[in-house]
PDB file of C-alpha atoms in Angstrom:
ATOM      1  CA  UNK W  21       5.566  14.685   8.570  1.00  0.00           C
ATOM      2  CA  UNK W  22       8.701  13.481  10.560  1.00  0.00           C
ATOM      3  CA  UNK W  23      11.076  10.341  10.502  1.00  0.00           C
ATOM      4  CA  UNK W  24      11.251   9.487  14.208  1.00  0.00           C
ATOM      5  CA  UNK W  25      13.522   5.920  15.542  1.00  0.00           C
ATOM      6  CA  UNK W  26       9.645   3.589  14.696  1.00  0.00           C
ATOM      7  CA  UNK W  27       8.838   4.973  11.856  1.00  0.00           C
ATOM      8  CA  UNK W  28       6.412   8.642  11.115  1.00  0.00           C
ATOM      9  CA  UNK W  29       5.387  11.401  13.173  1.00  0.00           C
ATOM     10  CA  UNK W  30       2.581  12.596  11.655  1.00  0.00           C
ATOM     11  CA  UNK W  31       1.751  16.941  13.424  1.00  0.00           C
ATOM     12  CA  UNK W  32      -1.983  17.522  14.751  1.00  0.00           C
ATOM     13  CA  UNK W  33      -4.073  17.337  11.527  1.00  0.00           C
ATOM     14  CA  UNK W  34      -2.314  16.124   9.507  1.00  0.00           C
ATOM     15  CA  UNK W  35      -3.251  13.782   6.767  1.00  0.00           C
ATOM     16  CA  UNK W  36      -1.945  10.268   6.562  1.00  0.00           C
ATOM     17  CA  UNK W  37      -4.816   8.962   3.697  1.00  0.00           C
ATOM     18  CA  UNK W  38      -7.658  10.650   2.373  1.00  0.00           C
ATOM     19  CA  UNK W  39     -10.098   8.244   1.625  1.00  0.00           C
ATOM     20  CA  UNK W  40     -10.347   6.714  -2.478  1.00  0.00           C
ATOM     21  CA  UNK W  41      -6.606   6.572  -1.994  1.00  0.00           C
ATOM     22  CA  UNK W  42      -4.499   3.070  -2.570  1.00  0.00           C
ATOM     23  CA  UNK W  43      -3.756   1.339   0.024  1.00  0.00           C
ATOM     24  CA  UNK W  44      -0.385  -0.400   0.046  1.00  0.00           C
ATOM     25  CA  UNK W  45       0.196  -0.079   3.999  1.00  0.00           C
ATOM     26  CA  UNK W  46      -1.222  -0.584   7.691  1.00  0.00           C
ATOM     27  CA  UNK W  47      -0.148   1.711  10.049  1.00  0.00           C
ATOM     28  CA  UNK W  48       0.173   1.205  14.203  1.00  0.00           C
ATOM     29  CA  UNK W  49      -0.099   4.245  16.795  1.00  0.00           C
ATOM     30  CA  UNK W  50       2.508   4.687  19.241  1.00  0.00           C
ATOM     31  CA  UNK W  51       1.559   7.758  19.952  1.00  0.00           C
ATOM     32  CA  UNK W  52      -1.270   9.691  20.100  1.00  0.00           C
ATOM     33  CA  UNK W  53      -4.800   8.974  18.435  1.00  0.00           C
ATOM     34  CA  UNK W  54      -5.673   9.496  14.625  1.00  0.00           C
ATOM     35  CA  UNK W  55      -9.671  10.830  14.157  1.00  0.00           C
ATOM     36  CA  UNK W  56     -11.347   8.315  11.041  1.00  0.00           C
ATOM     37  CA  UNK W  57     -13.599  10.149   9.075  1.00  0.00           C
ATOM     38  CA  UNK W  58     -15.532   9.719   5.912  1.00  0.00           C
ATOM     39  CA  UNK W  59     -16.871  11.993   3.607  1.00  0.00           C
ATOM     40  CA  UNK W  60     -20.618  12.531   3.382  1.00  0.00           C
ATOM     41  CA  UNK W  61     -22.305  14.848   0.647  1.00  0.00           C
ATOM     42  CA  UNK W  62     -20.590  17.640   2.038  1.00  0.00           C
ATOM     43  CA  UNK W  63     -19.362  17.161   5.542  1.00  0.00           C
ATOM     44  CA  UNK W  64     -16.826  15.269   6.714  1.00  0.00           C
ATOM     45  CA  UNK W  65     -17.317  12.683   9.577  1.00  0.00           C
ATOM     46  CA  UNK W  66     -16.204  11.279  12.848  1.00  0.00           C
ATOM     47  CA  UNK W  67     -16.011   7.312  12.627  1.00  0.00           C
ATOM     48  CA  UNK W  68     -13.531   6.545  14.916  1.00  0.00           C
ATOM     49  CA  UNK W  69     -11.018   8.716  16.956  1.00  0.00           C
ATOM     50  CA  UNK W  70      -7.608   5.976  17.491  1.00  0.00           C
ATOM     51  CA  UNK W  71      -5.289   5.580  20.535  1.00  0.00           C
ATOM     52  CA  UNK W  72      -2.325   4.180  20.516  1.00  0.00           C
ATOM     53  CA  UNK W  73      -1.554   0.520  20.480  1.00  0.00           C
ATOM     54  CA  UNK W  74      -4.196   0.437  17.672  1.00  0.00           C
ATOM     55  CA  UNK W  75      -4.270  -0.848  14.631  1.00  0.00           C
ATOM     56  CA  UNK W  76      -5.528   1.254  11.061  1.00  0.00           C
ATOM     57  CA  UNK W  77      -4.829   0.844   7.070  1.00  0.00           C
ATOM     58  CA  UNK W  78      -5.406  -2.083   6.838  1.00  0.00           C
ATOM     59  CA  UNK W  79      -9.072  -3.278   4.785  1.00  0.00           C
ATOM     60  CA  UNK W  80      -6.913  -1.909   1.412  1.00  0.00           C
ATOM     61  CA  UNK W  81      -4.499  -4.908   2.195  1.00  0.00           C
ATOM     62  CA  UNK W  82      -7.436  -7.673   2.029  1.00  0.00           C
ATOM     63  CA  UNK W  83      -9.946  -6.849  -0.200  1.00  0.00           C
ATOM     64  CA  UNK W  84      -7.188  -4.455  -2.660  1.00  0.00           C
ATOM     65  CA  UNK W  85     -10.062  -1.704  -3.139  1.00  0.00           C
ATOM     66  CA  UNK W  86      -8.688   2.410  -2.243  1.00  0.00           C
ATOM     67  CA  UNK W  87      -8.949   3.509   1.184  1.00  0.00           C
ATOM     68  CA  UNK W  88     -12.359   3.275   2.131  1.00  0.00           C
ATOM     69  CA  UNK W  89     -12.113   6.522   4.774  1.00  0.00           C
ATOM     70  CA  UNK W  90      -9.692   9.503   5.205  1.00  0.00           C
ATOM     71  CA  UNK W  91      -7.028   9.282   8.768  1.00  0.00           C
ATOM     72  CA  UNK W  92      -5.305  12.309  10.030  1.00  0.00           C
ATOM     73  CA  UNK W  93      -3.653  12.927  13.231  1.00  0.00           C
ATOM     74  CA  UNK W  94      -5.832  14.155  16.367  1.00  0.00           C
ATOM     75  CA  UNK W  95      -3.462  16.334  18.357  1.00  0.00           C
ATOM     76  CA  UNK W  96       0.241  15.600  19.739  1.00  0.00           C
TER      77      UNK W  96
END
């Protein structure tokens, strides 16, 4: 992860946040994609792939609960 002009820049596969983490911010995808996964038994299941312009991570701001899924950078 590096800091860019308008925020953080993540590389392919880099973890943004993990399911169960405390959530204190939401994210806006400026470019690239983000994969959202949820742990199901012993494997991670992709529940969404988000693209430029979409937001994520907002749920924990409203419900004050830990992150309900994992987010990681997907591609460049």
